[in-house]
mmCIF file of C-alpha atoms in Angstrom:
data_model
loop_
_atom_site.group_PDB
_atom_site.id
_atom_site.type_symbol
_atom_site.label_atom_id
_atom_site.label_comp_id
_atom_site.label_asym_id
_atom_site.label_seq_id
_atom_site.Cartn_x
_atom_site.Cartn_y
_atom_site.Cartn_z
ATOM 1 C CA MET S 1 -20.566 7.726 -17.435
ATOM 2 C CA PHE S 2 -18.305 4.791 -16.508
ATOM 3 C CA GLU S 3 -15.191 6.880 -17.185
ATOM 4 C CA LYS S 4 -16.493 9.655 -14.942
ATOM 5 C CA VAL S 5 -17.005 7.182 -12.096
ATOM 6 C CA LEU S 6 -13.467 5.855 -12.633
ATOM 7 C CA LEU S 7 -12.033 9.393 -12.631
ATOM 8 C CA LEU S 8 -13.919 10.166 -9.417
ATOM 9 C CA ALA S 9 -12.599 6.959 -7.822
ATOM 10 C CA LEU S 10 -9.089 7.859 -8.996
ATOM 11 C CA PHE S 11 -9.385 11.295 -7.384
ATOM 12 C CA LEU S 12 -10.731 9.864 -4.121
ATOM 13 C CA PHE S 13 -7.999 7.225 -3.904
ATOM 14 C CA SER S 14 -5.374 9.889 -4.591
ATOM 15 C CA PHE S 15 -6.791 12.139 -1.902
ATOM 16 C CA ALA S 16 -6.942 9.256 0.585
ATOM 17 C CA THR S 17 -3.323 8.393 -0.241
ATOM 18 C CA LEU S 18 -2.283 11.933 0.620
ATOM 19 C CA LEU S 19 -4.133 11.700 3.930
ATOM 20 C CA PHE S 20 -2.455 8.381 4.727
ATOM 21 C CA LEU S 21 0.907 9.883 3.770
ATOM 22 C CA TYR S 22 0.302 12.551 6.403
ATOM 23 C CA ARG S 23 -0.548 9.825 8.924
ATOM 24 C CA ALA S 24 2.586 7.867 8.020
ATOM 25 C CA ILE S 25 4.761 10.931 8.637
ATOM 26 C CA LYS S 26 2.947 12.408 11.634
ATOM 27 C CA GLY S 27 1.520 9.238 13.208
ATOM 28 C CA PRO S 28 1.572 9.238 16.986
ATOM 29 C CA THR S 29 2.767 5.621 17.268
ATOM 30 C CA VAL S 30 4.762 3.219 15.143
ATOM 31 C CA PRO S 31 1.803 0.841 14.541
ATOM 32 C CA ASP S 32 -0.210 3.772 13.187
ATOM 33 C CA ARG S 33 2.580 4.503 10.732
ATOM 34 C CA ILE S 34 2.778 0.856 9.653
ATOM 35 C CA ILE S 35 -0.972 0.679 9.053
ATOM 36 C CA ALA S 36 -0.775 3.933 7.078
ATOM 37 C CA MET S 37 2.042 2.601 4.905
ATOM 38 C CA ASP S 38 0.139 -0.635 4.277
ATOM 39 C CA THR S 39 -2.934 1.352 3.297
ATOM 40 C CA ILE S 40 -0.843 3.535 0.994
ATOM 41 C CA GLY S 41 0.301 0.359 -0.766
ATOM 42 C CA ILE S 42 -3.274 -0.854 -1.162
ATOM 43 C CA ASN S 43 -4.358 2.567 -2.493
ATOM 44 C CA LEU S 44 -1.474 2.578 -4.990
ATOM 45 C CA ILE S 45 -2.580 -0.827 -6.225
ATOM 46 C CA SER S 46 -6.133 0.520 -6.632
ATOM 47 C CA ILE S 47 -4.872 3.624 -8.462
ATOM 48 C CA MET S 48 -2.836 1.507 -10.885
ATOM 49 C CA ALA S 49 -5.804 -0.800 -11.502
ATOM 50 C CA ILE S 50 -8.094 2.153 -12.266
ATOM 51 C CA LEU S 51 -5.456 3.655 -14.577
ATOM 52 C CA SER S 52 -5.160 0.301 -16.314
ATOM 53 C CA VAL S 53 -8.901 0.259 -16.979
ATOM 54 C CA LEU S 54 -8.972 3.912 -18.092
ATOM 55 C CA LEU S 55 -6.031 3.476 -20.462
ATOM 56 C CA ARG S 56 -7.335 0.075 -21.664
ATOM 57 C CA THR S 57 -3.986 -1.650 -21.199
ATOM 58 C CA HIS S 58 -2.660 -4.703 -19.428
ATOM 59 C CA ALA S 59 0.763 -3.164 -18.841
ATOM 60 C CA PHE S 60 0.166 -2.399 -15.159
ATOM 61 C CA PHE S 61 -0.847 -5.888 -14.069
ATOM 62 C CA GLU S 62 2.707 -7.058 -13.350
ATOM 63 C CA ALA S 63 3.419 -3.876 -11.416
ATOM 64 C CA ILE S 64 0.201 -4.350 -9.408
ATOM 65 C CA LEU S 65 1.206 -7.906 -8.499
ATOM 66 C CA LEU S 66 4.737 -6.868 -7.570
ATOM 67 C CA LEU S 67 3.551 -3.933 -5.446
ATOM 68 C CA GLY S 68 1.040 -6.180 -3.679
ATOM 69 C CA MET S 69 3.705 -8.715 -2.784
ATOM 70 C CA LEU S 70 6.151 -6.064 -1.609
ATOM 71 C CA SER S 71 3.482 -4.340 0.445
ATOM 72 C CA PHE S 72 2.527 -7.619 2.136
ATOM 73 C CA VAL S 73 6.112 -8.605 2.913
ATOM 74 C CA GLY S 74 6.911 -5.118 4.217
ATOM 75 C CA THR S 75 3.893 -5.105 6.506
ATOM 76 C CA VAL S 76 4.740 -8.540 7.890
ATOM 77 C CA ALA S 77 8.376 -7.547 8.447
ATOM 78 C CA PHE S 78 7.436 -4.317 10.238
ATOM 79 C CA SER S 79 4.880 -6.136 12.368
ATOM 80 C CA LYS S 80 7.385 -8.807 13.342
ATOM 81 C CA PHE S 81 9.947 -6.119 14.172
ATOM 82 C CA ILE S 82 7.477 -4.371 16.468
ATOM 83 C CA GLU S 83 6.480 -7.630 18.161
ATOM 84 C CA ARG S 84 9.933 -9.108 18.758
ATOM 85 C CA GLY S 85 12.445 -6.352 18.056
ATOM 86 C CA ILE S 86 14.110 -8.371 15.261
ATOM 87 C CA VAL S 87 13.106 -9.248 11.727
ATOM 88 C CA PHE S 88 15.042 -12.480 11.167
ATOM 89 C CA ASP S 89 14.823 -15.115 13.886
ATOM 90 C CA TYR S 90 17.939 -17.287 13.799
ATOM 91 C CA ASP S 91 17.794 -20.670 15.499
ATOM 92 C CA GLN S 92 20.617 -21.328 17.957
ATOM 93 C CA ASN S 93 20.682 -25.090 17.229
ATOM 94 C CA GLY S 94 21.136 -25.107 13.548
#
């Protein structure tokens, strides 16, 4: 029963990822696309975690951590780019 619930969750996360992929490509505004890409990253983390439980392995944990960090940094960089127009803010005095 537990494996069936995990398989259903895996299917639902995969379907949601496809919908967010459509939103990331077709999105009417840039912030919509950034939110869709961030949500795709979260869904991929969830998919890898469910696969890790289903396959009874710890091999995906490092990949989950790495994808989480990259997703966070990417979202912050895109948000800062939208807000200011630049990603790196260099100080004129030093």
